[in-house]
Amino acid sequence: MFESLDSFDGQIFDSRNLLRMQGYLDPASFREIIEDFKSALEGRLRDLDRLDGSRSDVASVCHDLLNFAGTLGLFELKAATERWSASADSGEQSFERAIADVRVAGDRALAVLKDYLHAPNC
C-alpha cells in the first residue's frame, strides 16, 4: 500500500498542480491523463537502462522527464533530472550518480501517481 498523497506533498511533489489540472477536466478524462502520464513515465525510466550515453539520447529523456515533472508538480523528479542533464552537459563523473537519483525520484513520482489512481476520490 502506498503512503497517502498528503505524505508526499511538499517532499516529492506539489499537489496544487494535480488539483489545478483536475479542475479543468471531468473525472474520467483526468484519470485517463494521469494513467497516460504514469505509463509514459514508466517508459522513460526504462529508457534509462538503454541509453548509450549519447548527448542526444540523454537530452531526449531529460526533456520528457522535465515535461512530466513540470506538468504534474513532481519537483523532486524535476530537480534530479536537471542535475542529471547538467552532469551530462559538463561531462562530470557524477553522471551515473545523477542517473541513480533520477531513478529514485522517478520511482517516488510513480508512487504518487499510483497512489492518486487508487485514491477513493479518483
Coordinates of N, CA and C in Angstrom, one line a residue:
M1 N 0.8 -1.2 0.0 CA 0.0 0.0 0.0 C 0.9 1.2 0.0
F2 N 0.5 2.2 -0.8 CA 1.3 3.5 -0.9 C 0.9 4.4 0.2
E3 N 1.8 5.3 0.6 CA 1.5 6.3 1.5 C 0.5 7.2 1.0
S4 N -0.2 8.0 1.8 CA -1.2 8.9 1.3 C -0.5 10.1 0.5
L5 N -1.3 10.7 -0.4 CA -0.7 11.8 -1.1 C -0.3 12.9 -0.2
D6 N -0.9 13.1 0.9 CA -0.5 14.1 1.8 C 0.9 13.9 2.3
S7 N 1.3 12.7 2.5 CA 2.7 12.5 3.0 C 3.7 12.8 1.9
F8 N 3.3 12.7 0.6 CA 4.3 13.0 -0.5 C 4.3 14.5 -0.7
D9 N 3.2 15.2 -0.5 CA 3.1 16.6 -0.8 C 4.1 17.4 0.0
G10 N 4.9 18.3 -0.7 CA 5.9 19.1 -0.1 C 7.2 18.4 0.0
Q11 N 7.3 17.2 -0.2 CA 8.6 16.4 -0.2 C 8.9 16.0 -1.6
I12 N 8.0 15.5 -2.4 CA 8.2 15.0 -3.7 C 7.5 15.7 -4.8
F13 N 6.3 16.2 -4.4 CA 5.6 16.9 -5.4 C 4.7 18.0 -4.8
D14 N 4.2 18.9 -5.7 CA 3.3 19.9 -5.2 C 1.9 19.5 -5.7
S15 N 1.0 19.2 -4.8 CA -0.3 18.7 -5.1 C -1.2 19.7 -5.8
R16 N -0.8 21.0 -5.7 CA -1.6 22.0 -6.4 C -1.6 21.8 -7.9
N17 N -0.5 21.3 -8.4 CA -0.5 21.1 -9.9 C -1.6 20.1 -10.3
L18 N -1.7 19.0 -9.5 CA -2.7 17.9 -9.8 C -4.1 18.5 -9.6
L19 N -4.3 19.2 -8.5 CA -5.6 19.8 -8.3 C -6.0 20.8 -9.3
R20 N -5.1 21.6 -9.8 CA -5.4 22.6 -10.8 C -5.8 21.9 -12.1
M21 N -5.0 20.9 -12.5 CA -5.3 20.1 -13.7 C -6.7 19.4 -13.5
Q22 N -6.9 18.9 -12.4 CA -8.2 18.2 -12.1 C -9.4 19.1 -12.3
G23 N -9.2 20.4 -12.0 CA -10.3 21.4 -12.1 C -10.7 21.7 -13.5
Y24 N -9.8 21.4 -14.5 CA -10.1 21.7 -15.9 C -10.8 20.5 -16.6
L25 N -10.8 19.3 -16.0 CA -11.3 18.2 -16.7 C -12.4 17.4 -15.9
D26 N -13.1 16.6 -16.6 CA -14.1 15.7 -15.9 C -13.3 14.6 -15.3
P27 N -13.8 13.9 -14.3 CA -13.0 12.9 -13.6 C -12.5 11.8 -14.5
A28 N -13.2 11.3 -15.4 CA -12.8 10.2 -16.3 C -11.6 10.7 -17.2
S29 N -11.7 11.9 -17.7 CA -10.6 12.4 -18.6 C -9.3 12.6 -17.7
F30 N -9.5 13.2 -16.5 CA -8.4 13.4 -15.7 C -7.7 12.1 -15.3
R31 N -8.5 11.1 -14.9 CA -7.9 9.8 -14.6 C -7.1 9.2 -15.8
E32 N -7.7 9.4 -17.0 CA -7.0 8.8 -18.2 C -5.7 9.6 -18.4
I33 N -5.7 10.9 -18.2 CA -4.4 11.6 -18.4 C -3.4 11.2 -17.4
I34 N -3.8 11.0 -16.1 CA -2.8 10.5 -15.1 C -2.3 9.2 -15.4
E35 N -3.2 8.3 -15.9 CA -2.7 6.9 -16.3 C -1.7 7.0 -17.5
D36 N -2.0 7.9 -18.5 CA -1.1 8.1 -19.6 C 0.3 8.7 -19.1
F37 N 0.2 9.6 -18.2 CA 1.5 10.1 -17.7 C 2.3 9.0 -16.9
K38 N 1.6 8.2 -16.2 CA 2.2 7.1 -15.4 C 2.9 6.2 -16.4
S39 N 2.2 5.8 -17.4 CA 2.7 4.9 -18.4 C 3.9 5.5 -19.2
A40 N 3.8 6.7 -19.5 CA 4.9 7.4 -20.2 C 6.1 7.5 -19.3
L41 N 5.9 7.8 -18.1 CA 7.0 8.0 -17.1 C 7.7 6.6 -16.9
E42 N 6.9 5.6 -16.8 CA 7.5 4.2 -16.6 C 8.4 3.9 -17.8
G43 N 7.9 4.3 -19.0 CA 8.7 4.0 -20.3 C 10.0 4.8 -20.3
R44 N 9.9 6.0 -19.9 CA 11.1 6.8 -19.9 C 12.1 6.4 -18.8
L45 N 11.6 5.9 -17.7 CA 12.5 5.4 -16.7 C 13.2 4.1 -17.2
R46 N 12.4 3.3 -17.9 CA 13.0 2.1 -18.5 C 14.1 2.4 -19.5
D47 N 13.9 3.5 -20.2 CA 14.9 4.0 -21.2 C 16.2 4.3 -20.5
L48 N 16.2 4.6 -19.3 CA 17.5 4.9 -18.6 C 18.5 3.7 -18.7
D49 N 17.9 2.5 -18.7 CA 18.8 1.3 -18.8 C 19.3 1.1 -20.2
R50 N 18.7 1.8 -21.2 CA 19.1 1.5 -22.6 C 19.8 2.7 -23.2
L51 N 20.1 3.7 -22.5 CA 20.8 4.8 -23.0 C 22.2 4.4 -23.4
D52 N 22.7 4.9 -24.5 CA 24.0 4.6 -25.0 C 25.0 5.7 -24.5
G53 N 24.5 6.7 -23.8 CA 25.3 7.8 -23.3 C 25.5 9.0 -24.2
S54 N 24.9 8.9 -25.4 CA 25.0 10.0 -26.3 C 24.2 11.2 -25.8
R55 N 24.7 12.3 -26.1 CA 24.1 13.6 -25.6 C 22.7 13.7 -26.1
S56 N 22.4 13.3 -27.3 CA 21.0 13.5 -27.8 C 20.0 12.5 -27.1
D57 N 20.5 11.3 -26.8 CA 19.6 10.4 -26.1 C 19.3 10.9 -24.7
V58 N 20.3 11.4 -24.0 CA 20.1 12.0 -22.6 C 19.2 13.2 -22.7
A59 N 19.5 14.0 -23.7 CA 18.6 15.3 -23.8 C 17.2 14.9 -24.1
S60 N 16.9 13.9 -24.9 CA 15.5 13.5 -25.2 C 14.8 13.0 -23.9
V61 N 15.5 12.1 -23.2 CA 14.9 11.6 -21.9 C 14.7 12.7 -20.9
C62 N 15.7 13.5 -20.8 CA 15.6 14.7 -19.8 C 14.4 15.6 -20.2
H63 N 14.3 15.9 -21.5 CA 13.2 16.7 -21.9 C 11.9 16.2 -21.5
D64 N 11.6 14.9 -21.8 CA 10.4 14.3 -21.4 C 10.1 14.3 -19.9
L65 N 11.2 13.9 -19.2 CA 11.0 13.8 -17.7 C 10.8 15.2 -17.1
L66 N 11.4 16.2 -17.7 CA 11.2 17.6 -17.2 C 9.7 18.0 -17.5
N67 N 9.2 17.6 -18.7 CA 7.8 17.9 -19.0 C 6.9 17.3 -18.1
F68 N 7.1 16.0 -17.8 CA 6.2 15.3 -16.9 C 6.2 15.9 -15.5
A69 N 7.5 16.2 -15.1 CA 7.7 16.7 -13.7 C 7.0 18.1 -13.6
G70 N 7.2 18.9 -14.6 CA 6.7 20.3 -14.5 C 5.1 20.3 -14.6
T71 N 4.6 19.5 -15.4 CA 3.1 19.4 -15.6 C 2.5 18.9 -14.3
L72 N 3.0 17.9 -13.7 CA 2.4 17.3 -12.6 C 2.9 17.8 -11.2
G73 N 3.9 18.7 -11.2 CA 4.4 19.3 -10.0 C 5.3 18.3 -9.2
L74 N 6.0 17.4 -10.0 CA 6.9 16.4 -9.4 C 8.3 17.1 -9.2
F75 N 8.4 17.9 -8.2 CA 9.6 18.7 -8.2 C 10.9 17.9 -7.8
E76 N 10.7 16.8 -7.1 CA 11.9 16.0 -6.8 C 12.5 15.4 -8.1
L77 N 11.6 14.9 -8.9 CA 12.0 14.4 -10.2 C 12.6 15.5 -11.1
K78 N 12.0 16.7 -11.1 CA 12.5 17.8 -11.9 C 13.9 18.2 -11.4
A79 N 14.1 18.3 -10.1 CA 15.4 18.6 -9.6 C 16.5 17.6 -10.0
A80 N 16.1 16.3 -9.8 CA 17.1 15.2 -10.1 C 17.4 15.2 -11.6
T81 N 16.4 15.4 -12.5 CA 16.6 15.4 -13.9 C 17.5 16.6 -14.3
E82 N 17.2 17.8 -13.7 CA 18.1 18.9 -14.0 C 19.5 18.7 -13.6
R83 N 19.8 18.0 -12.5 CA 21.1 17.7 -12.1 C 21.8 16.7 -13.1
W84 N 21.0 15.7 -13.5 CA 21.5 14.7 -14.5 C 21.8 15.4 -15.8
S85 N 20.9 16.3 -16.3 CA 21.2 17.0 -17.5 C 22.5 17.8 -17.4
A86 N 22.6 18.5 -16.3 CA 23.8 19.4 -16.1 C 25.1 18.5 -16.1
S87 N 25.0 17.3 -15.4 CA 26.2 16.5 -15.4 C 26.5 15.9 -16.7
A88 N 25.5 15.6 -17.6 CA 25.7 15.1 -18.9 C 26.4 16.2 -19.8
D89 N 25.9 17.5 -19.6 CA 26.4 18.6 -20.4 C 27.8 18.9 -20.1
S90 N 28.2 18.7 -18.8 CA 29.5 19.1 -18.4 C 30.5 17.9 -18.4
G91 N 30.0 16.7 -18.6 CA 30.9 15.6 -18.7 C 31.4 15.2 -17.3
E92 N 30.7 15.6 -16.3 CA 31.1 15.2 -14.9 C 31.1 13.7 -14.7
Q93 N 31.9 13.3 -13.7 CA 32.0 11.9 -13.4 C 30.8 11.5 -12.5
S94 N 30.0 12.5 -12.0 CA 28.8 12.2 -11.2 C 27.6 11.8 -12.1
F95 N 27.9 11.5 -13.4 CA 26.8 11.2 -14.3 C 26.0 10.0 -13.8
E96 N 26.7 8.9 -13.4 CA 26.0 7.7 -13.0 C 25.2 7.9 -11.7
R97 N 25.8 8.7 -10.8 CA 25.1 9.0 -9.6 C 23.8 9.8 -9.9
A98 N 23.9 10.7 -10.8 CA 22.8 11.5 -11.2 C 21.7 10.7 -11.8
I99 N 22.0 9.7 -12.6 CA 21.0 8.7 -13.2 C 20.4 8.0 -12.0
A100 N 21.1 7.5 -11.1 CA 20.6 6.8 -9.9 C 19.6 7.7 -9.1
D101 N 19.9 9.0 -9.0 CA 19.0 9.9 -8.3 C 17.7 10.1 -9.1
V102 N 17.8 10.1 -10.5 CA 16.6 10.2 -11.3 C 15.7 9.0 -11.1
R103 N 16.4 7.8 -11.0 CA 15.6 6.6 -10.8 C 14.8 6.6 -9.5
V104 N 15.5 7.0 -8.5 CA 14.8 7.1 -7.1 C 13.7 8.1 -7.2
A105 N 14.0 9.3 -7.7 CA 12.9 10.3 -7.8 C 11.8 9.9 -8.7
G106 N 12.1 9.1 -9.8 CA 11.1 8.6 -10.7 C 10.2 7.6 -10.0
D107 N 10.8 6.7 -9.3 CA 10.1 5.7 -8.5 C 9.1 6.4 -7.5
R108 N 9.6 7.4 -6.9 CA 8.7 8.2 -5.9 C 7.6 8.9 -6.7
A109 N 7.9 9.4 -7.9 CA 6.9 10.1 -8.7 C 5.8 9.1 -9.1
L110 N 6.3 7.9 -9.5 CA 5.3 6.8 -9.9 C 4.4 6.4 -8.7
A111 N 5.0 6.4 -7.5 CA 4.2 6.1 -6.3 C 3.2 7.1 -6.1
V112 N 3.5 8.4 -6.3 CA 2.5 9.5 -6.2 C 1.3 9.2 -7.2
L113 N 1.7 8.9 -8.4 CA 0.6 8.7 -9.4 C -0.2 7.5 -9.2
K114 N 0.5 6.4 -8.7 CA -0.3 5.2 -8.4 C -1.2 5.4 -7.2
D115 N -0.7 6.1 -6.2 CA -1.5 6.4 -5.0 C -2.7 7.2 -5.4
Y116 N -2.5 8.2 -6.3 CA -3.6 9.0 -6.8 C -4.7 8.1 -7.5
L117 N -4.2 7.3 -8.3 CA -5.1 6.4 -9.1 C -5.9 5.5 -8.2
H118 N -5.4 5.1 -7.0 CA -6.0 4.3 -6.1 C -6.8 5.0 -5.0
A119 N -6.8 6.3 -5.1 CA -7.5 7.1 -4.1 C -9.0 7.0 -4.3
P120 N -9.8 7.0 -3.2 CA -11.2 6.9 -3.4 C -11.9 7.9 -4.2
N121 N -11.3 9.1 -4.3 CA -12.0 10.2 -5.0 C -11.7 10.2 -6.5
C122 N -10.9 9.3 -6.9 CA -10.5 9.3 -8.3 C -11.4 8.3 -9.1

